[in-house]
CSV table of C-alpha atoms in Angstrom, one decimal:
chain,number,residue,atom,x,y,z
A,1,MET,CA,3.6,-23.7,29.4
A,2,GLY,CA,1.9,-26.9,28.1
A,3,SER,CA,3.0,-29.6,25.8
A,4,ILE,CA,2.1,-31.3,22.7
A,5,GLU,CA,2.2,-34.9,21.6
A,6,PHE,CA,3.8,-35.8,18.3
A,7,LEU,CA,4.6,-39.3,17.0
A,8,GLY,CA,4.1,-40.8,20.4
A,9,LYS,CA,6.4,-38.3,22.1
A,10,GLN,CA,5.4,-35.6,24.6
A,11,LEU,CA,7.2,-32.3,23.8
A,12,GLU,CA,7.3,-29.3,26.1
A,13,LEU,CA,6.3,-25.9,24.7
A,14,ASP,CA,7.3,-22.4,25.9
A,15,ALA,CA,5.0,-19.5,26.7
A,16,ASP,CA,4.7,-18.6,23.0
A,17,GLY,CA,3.7,-22.2,22.0
A,18,ASN,CA,7.1,-22.9,20.5
A,19,LEU,CA,9.2,-25.9,21.3
A,20,LYS,CA,10.9,-25.4,24.6
A,21,ASN,CA,13.9,-27.7,23.8
A,22,MET,CA,15.5,-27.2,20.5
A,23,THR,CA,16.9,-30.7,20.9
A,24,ASP,CA,13.4,-32.2,20.6
A,25,TRP,CA,13.3,-31.0,17.0
A,26,ASN,CA,13.8,-33.1,14.0
A,27,GLU,CA,12.5,-33.2,10.4
A,28,GLU,CA,9.5,-35.4,11.3
A,29,ILE,CA,8.6,-33.1,14.2
A,30,ALA,CA,8.8,-30.1,11.7
A,31,ILE,CA,6.3,-31.8,9.4
A,32,GLU,CA,3.9,-32.2,12.4
A,33,LEU,CA,4.5,-28.6,13.6
A,34,ALA,CA,3.7,-27.4,10.1
A,35,LYS,CA,0.4,-29.3,10.0
A,36,VAL,CA,-0.6,-27.5,13.2
A,37,GLU,CA,0.2,-24.2,11.5
A,38,GLY,CA,-2.0,-25.2,8.5
A,39,ILE,CA,0.8,-26.1,6.2
A,40,GLU,CA,-0.1,-29.6,4.9
A,41,LYS,CA,3.1,-30.3,3.1
A,42,LEU,CA,6.6,-28.9,3.5
A,43,THR,CA,8.2,-28.4,0.1
A,44,GLU,CA,11.8,-28.0,-0.9
A,45,ARG,CA,11.2,-24.2,-0.7
A,46,HIS,CA,9.9,-24.4,2.9
A,47,TRP,CA,13.0,-26.4,3.8
A,48,MET,CA,15.2,-23.7,2.4
A,49,VAL,CA,13.7,-21.2,4.8
A,50,ILE,CA,13.7,-23.6,7.8
A,51,ASN,CA,17.3,-24.6,7.3
A,52,PHE,CA,18.4,-21.0,6.8
A,53,MET,CA,16.6,-20.0,10.0
A,54,ARG,CA,18.1,-22.8,12.0
A,55,LYS,CA,21.6,-22.0,10.8
A,56,GLU,CA,21.2,-18.3,11.5
A,57,PHE,CA,19.9,-19.1,15.0
A,58,GLU,CA,22.8,-21.4,15.7
A,59,ASP,CA,25.3,-18.6,14.6
A,60,LYS,CA,23.6,-15.6,16.1
A,61,GLY,CA,21.2,-16.7,18.8
A,62,ASP,CA,18.1,-15.3,17.1
A,63,ALA,CA,16.2,-15.9,14.0
A,64,PRO,CA,17.3,-13.7,11.0
A,65,SER,CA,15.4,-10.5,10.1
A,66,ILE,CA,13.0,-10.8,7.3
A,67,ARG,CA,15.3,-8.7,5.2
A,68,LYS,CA,18.2,-11.0,5.7
A,69,LEU,CA,16.1,-14.1,5.2
A,70,THR,CA,14.7,-12.9,1.9
A,71,LYS,CA,18.0,-11.8,0.7
A,72,GLU,CA,20.1,-14.8,1.6
A,73,SER,CA,17.9,-17.9,1.9
A,74,GLY,CA,17.0,-18.0,-1.8
A,75,VAL,CA,13.3,-17.3,-1.1
A,76,ASN,CA,12.1,-13.7,-1.8
A,77,THR,CA,9.6,-11.7,0.1
A,78,LYS,CA,6.6,-12.6,-2.0
A,79,GLU,CA,7.3,-16.3,-1.9
A,80,PHE,CA,8.1,-16.2,1.8
A,81,TYR,CA,4.7,-14.8,2.6
A,82,GLN,CA,3.1,-17.4,0.3
A,83,LEU,CA,5.0,-20.3,1.9
A,84,PHE,CA,4.1,-19.3,5.4
A,85,PRO,CA,0.8,-17.4,5.2
A,86,LYS,CA,-0.3,-15.2,8.1
A,87,GLY,CA,2.7,-14.3,10.2
A,88,PRO,CA,5.6,-15.8,8.2
A,89,VAL,CA,8.5,-15.2,10.5
A,90,LYS,CA,6.8,-16.4,13.6
A,91,LYS,CA,5.4,-19.4,11.8
A,92,ALA,CA,8.6,-20.4,10.1
A,93,ALA,CA,10.5,-20.1,13.4
A,94,ARG,CA,7.9,-22.3,15.2
A,95,ILE,CA,8.2,-25.0,12.5
A,96,ALA,CA,12.0,-24.7,12.6
A,97,GLY,CA,11.8,-25.5,16.3
A,98,LEU,CA,13.1,-22.1,17.4
A,99,PRO,CA,11.8,-19.6,19.9
A,100,LYS,CA,9.7,-16.6,18.7
A,101,PRO,CA,12.1,-14.2,16.9
A,102,LYS,CA,12.9,-11.1,19.0
A,103,GLY,CA,13.5,-8.6,16.1
A,104,CYS,CA,11.1,-6.0,14.8
A,105,ILE,CA,12.1,-6.4,11.2
B,1,MET,CA,-9.4,-12.5,25.6
B,2,PRO,CA,-9.5,-9.2,23.6
B,3,GLU,CA,-9.8,-9.7,19.8
B,4,PRO,CA,-6.4,-9.6,18.0
B,5,ILE,CA,-5.8,-6.8,15.5
B,6,GLU,CA,-6.6,-8.0,12.0
B,7,LYS,CA,-6.0,-4.9,9.9
B,8,VAL,CA,-4.2,-1.5,10.2
B,9,SER,CA,-4.3,1.6,8.1
B,10,ILE,CA,-1.3,3.8,8.6
B,11,ILE,CA,-1.1,7.4,7.5
B,12,ILE,CA,2.3,8.8,6.8
B,13,SER,CA,2.1,12.6,6.7
B,14,ARG,CA,5.7,13.8,7.1
B,15,GLY,CA,8.5,13.7,4.6
B,16,SER,CA,11.6,13.7,6.8
B,17,LEU,CA,13.5,10.5,7.2
B,18,GLU,CA,12.4,10.2,10.8
B,19,GLY,CA,8.9,11.1,9.9
B,20,VAL,CA,8.6,8.3,7.3
B,21,TYR,CA,10.3,5.4,9.0
B,22,PRO,CA,7.9,4.8,12.0
B,23,GLY,CA,5.0,4.2,9.6
B,24,LEU,CA,7.0,1.9,7.4
B,25,LEU,CA,8.2,-0.1,10.4
B,26,MET,CA,4.7,-0.4,11.7
B,27,ALA,CA,3.4,-1.5,8.3
B,28,ASN,CA,6.1,-4.1,7.8
B,29,GLY,CA,5.7,-5.3,11.4
B,30,ALA,CA,2.0,-5.7,10.8
B,31,ARG,CA,2.5,-7.9,7.7
B,32,MET,CA,5.1,-10.0,9.6
B,33,GLU,CA,2.4,-10.7,12.2
B,34,GLY,CA,-0.1,-11.6,9.5
B,35,ILE,CA,-2.0,-8.4,9.9
B,36,GLU,CA,-3.4,-6.6,6.8
B,37,ALA,CA,-1.7,-3.3,6.2
B,38,THR,CA,-2.6,-0.3,4.1
B,39,LEU,CA,-0.3,2.8,3.9
B,40,PHE,CA,-1.8,6.2,3.0
B,41,PHE,CA,0.8,8.9,2.1
B,42,THR,CA,-0.4,12.4,2.5
B,43,PHE,CA,1.1,15.9,2.5
B,44,PHE,CA,4.9,15.8,2.7
B,45,GLY,CA,4.7,12.1,3.4
B,46,LEU,CA,4.3,11.7,-0.4
B,47,ASP,CA,8.0,12.2,-0.7
B,48,ALA,CA,8.5,8.6,0.5
B,49,ILE,CA,6.8,7.3,-2.7
B,50,ILE,CA,7.8,9.9,-5.2
B,51,ASP,CA,10.3,8.1,-7.4
B,52,LYS,CA,12.8,11.0,-7.7
B,53,ARG,CA,12.7,11.9,-4.0
B,54,MET,CA,12.4,8.7,-2.0
B,55,ASP,CA,16.1,8.0,-2.1
B,56,HIS,CA,17.0,11.4,-0.8
B,57,LEU,CA,14.9,11.9,2.4
B,58,LYS,CA,16.7,13.8,5.1
B,59,VAL,CA,16.7,13.9,8.9
B,60,ALA,CA,15.4,17.3,10.1
B,61,THR,CA,18.0,18.8,12.4
B,62,VAL,CA,16.0,22.0,13.2
B,63,GLY,CA,12.9,22.1,15.2
B,64,ASN,CA,13.4,18.8,16.9
B,65,PRO,CA,14.4,19.1,20.6
B,66,ALA,CA,15.0,15.4,20.8
B,67,MET,CA,18.0,15.8,18.5
B,68,HIS,CA,19.7,17.6,21.4
B,69,MET,CA,21.3,20.0,19.1
B,70,PRO,CA,21.1,23.8,19.4
B,71,THR,CA,18.8,25.2,16.6
B,72,LEU,CA,21.5,27.4,15.1
B,73,LEU,CA,23.9,24.5,14.9
B,74,GLY,CA,21.3,22.3,13.3
B,75,ALA,CA,20.8,24.9,10.7
B,76,LEU,CA,24.4,24.8,9.5
B,77,PRO,CA,24.9,23.6,6.0
B,78,GLY,CA,25.6,19.9,5.8
B,79,MET,CA,24.2,19.2,9.3
B,80,SER,CA,21.0,17.5,8.0
B,81,ALA,CA,23.0,15.4,5.5
B,82,PHE,CA,25.4,14.4,8.3
B,83,ALA,CA,22.6,13.4,10.7
B,84,THR,CA,20.9,11.5,7.8
B,85,LYS,CA,24.1,9.6,7.1
B,86,MET,CA,24.5,8.7,10.7
B,87,MET,CA,20.9,7.5,11.1
B,88,SER,CA,21.0,5.5,7.9
B,89,LYS,CA,24.2,3.8,9.0
B,90,GLU,CA,22.7,2.8,12.4
B,91,MET,CA,19.5,1.5,10.7
B,92,GLU,CA,21.5,-0.6,8.2
B,93,LYS,CA,23.3,-2.2,11.2
B,94,ILE,CA,20.0,-3.5,12.6
B,95,ASP,CA,18.8,-4.5,9.1
B,96,ILE,CA,16.3,-1.7,8.5
B,97,PRO,CA,16.4,-1.2,4.7
B,98,PRO,CA,16.6,2.2,2.9
B,99,VAL,CA,13.2,3.7,2.0
B,100,ARG,CA,12.9,2.3,-1.5
B,101,GLU,CA,13.8,-1.2,-0.5
B,102,PHE,CA,11.5,-0.9,2.5
B,103,ILE,CA,8.6,0.2,0.2
B,104,GLU,CA,9.3,-2.8,-2.1
B,105,MET,CA,9.4,-5.1,0.9
B,106,ILE,CA,6.0,-4.0,2.2
B,107,HIS,CA,4.5,-4.1,-1.2
B,108,ASP,CA,5.8,-7.7,-1.8
B,109,ALA,CA,4.6,-8.7,1.6
B,110,GLY,CA,1.0,-7.8,0.4
B,111,GLY,CA,0.8,-4.3,2.0
B,112,GLU,CA,-1.1,-1.7,-0.1
B,113,LEU,CA,0.2,1.8,-0.8
B,114,TYR,CA,-1.9,4.8,-1.7
B,115,ALA,CA,-1.2,8.4,-2.4
B,116,CYS,CA,-3.6,11.1,-1.1
B,117,LYS,CA,-5.5,12.7,-4.0
B,118,ALA,CA,-5.9,16.1,-2.3
B,119,THR,CA,-2.1,16.4,-1.9
B,120,VAL,CA,-1.4,15.1,-5.4
B,121,ASP,CA,-3.7,17.8,-6.8
B,122,MET,CA,-2.2,20.5,-4.5
B,123,PHE,CA,1.4,19.7,-5.5
B,124,HIS,CA,0.4,19.1,-9.2
B,125,LEU,CA,1.7,15.6,-9.2
B,126,LYS,CA,1.0,12.8,-11.7
B,127,GLU,CA,0.7,9.0,-11.4
B,128,SER,CA,4.0,8.7,-13.2
B,129,ASP,CA,5.8,10.6,-10.5
B,130,PHE,CA,5.3,7.7,-8.1
B,131,CYS,CA,7.3,4.5,-7.6
B,132,LYS,CA,5.7,1.5,-9.2
B,133,GLN,CA,4.7,-0.1,-5.9
B,134,VAL,CA,1.9,2.5,-5.4
B,135,ASP,CA,-1.5,0.9,-5.9
B,136,GLY,CA,-3.3,4.2,-6.7
B,137,ILE,CA,-4.2,7.8,-5.9
B,138,ILE,CA,-7.3,7.8,-3.7
B,139,SER,CA,-9.5,10.3,-2.0
B,140,ILE,CA,-9.9,10.5,1.7
B,141,GLY,CA,-13.4,9.0,1.4
B,142,GLU,CA,-11.9,6.0,-0.4
B,143,PHE,CA,-9.2,5.8,2.2
B,144,TYR,CA,-11.9,5.4,4.9
B,145,GLU,CA,-13.7,2.8,2.8
B,146,LYS,CA,-10.5,0.8,2.4
B,147,SER,CA,-9.9,1.1,6.1
B,148,ALA,CA,-13.2,-0.6,7.1
B,149,GLY,CA,-12.5,-2.8,10.1
B,150,ALA,CA,-9.0,-1.4,10.5
B,151,GLN,CA,-7.2,0.4,13.2
B,152,ILE,CA,-6.1,3.8,11.8
B,153,ILE,CA,-2.7,5.0,12.9
B,154,PHE,CA,-1.6,8.5,12.1
B,155,THR,CA,2.1,9.3,11.9
């Protein structure tokens, strides 16, 4: 549904506004995606979440539940909400170049 | 475009396992979407935040036609414990946490939890009876004040 231009490259987006092709994603793109979400700088802690999400997605085909993420990524619930304010799971998935998570939890 | 929901106030009025979970799921789901969430526990719903009881909530096997279990069978000793075990197992499989962990999760996510003063008085409860995530004991009037601008959901 639309596209977005980053670093001189036109990237296709899906109906939710997430990257359509996971292969378009790289760390520079993530930094740009984060800016769109209002996160000026991706810290080491943000990357812990992003990398964990991408790994889970590769293994399971969907983003992890918030419970799994906050238990296993090294970032707890409180910090997760601080790192990605206003809709942390959706936001983190978008920055990680993944489709919108399907789970309810 | 309709306005997105910014804030929800969820009332949990029942104390069975299946009575408590829908409200917890809705509250957690709201926080995950960046929606403010307030939980108000009233009547038997208070069991979900009473420190000594919250780990022992049970599925009701009597009086619930959707259990598809004859009433007399549901009344047998151990039946409720069995149904509770089964449900807890299924929930664990899809990563729904036990009540205490769920309450902590919602609290850490910025959700607010309140106990209903009328019920607290009726059951002669004290602040120290509640788990530490509870933000306070409030009157119904205060509940409505805190719910300004929120969608109120009764469960």
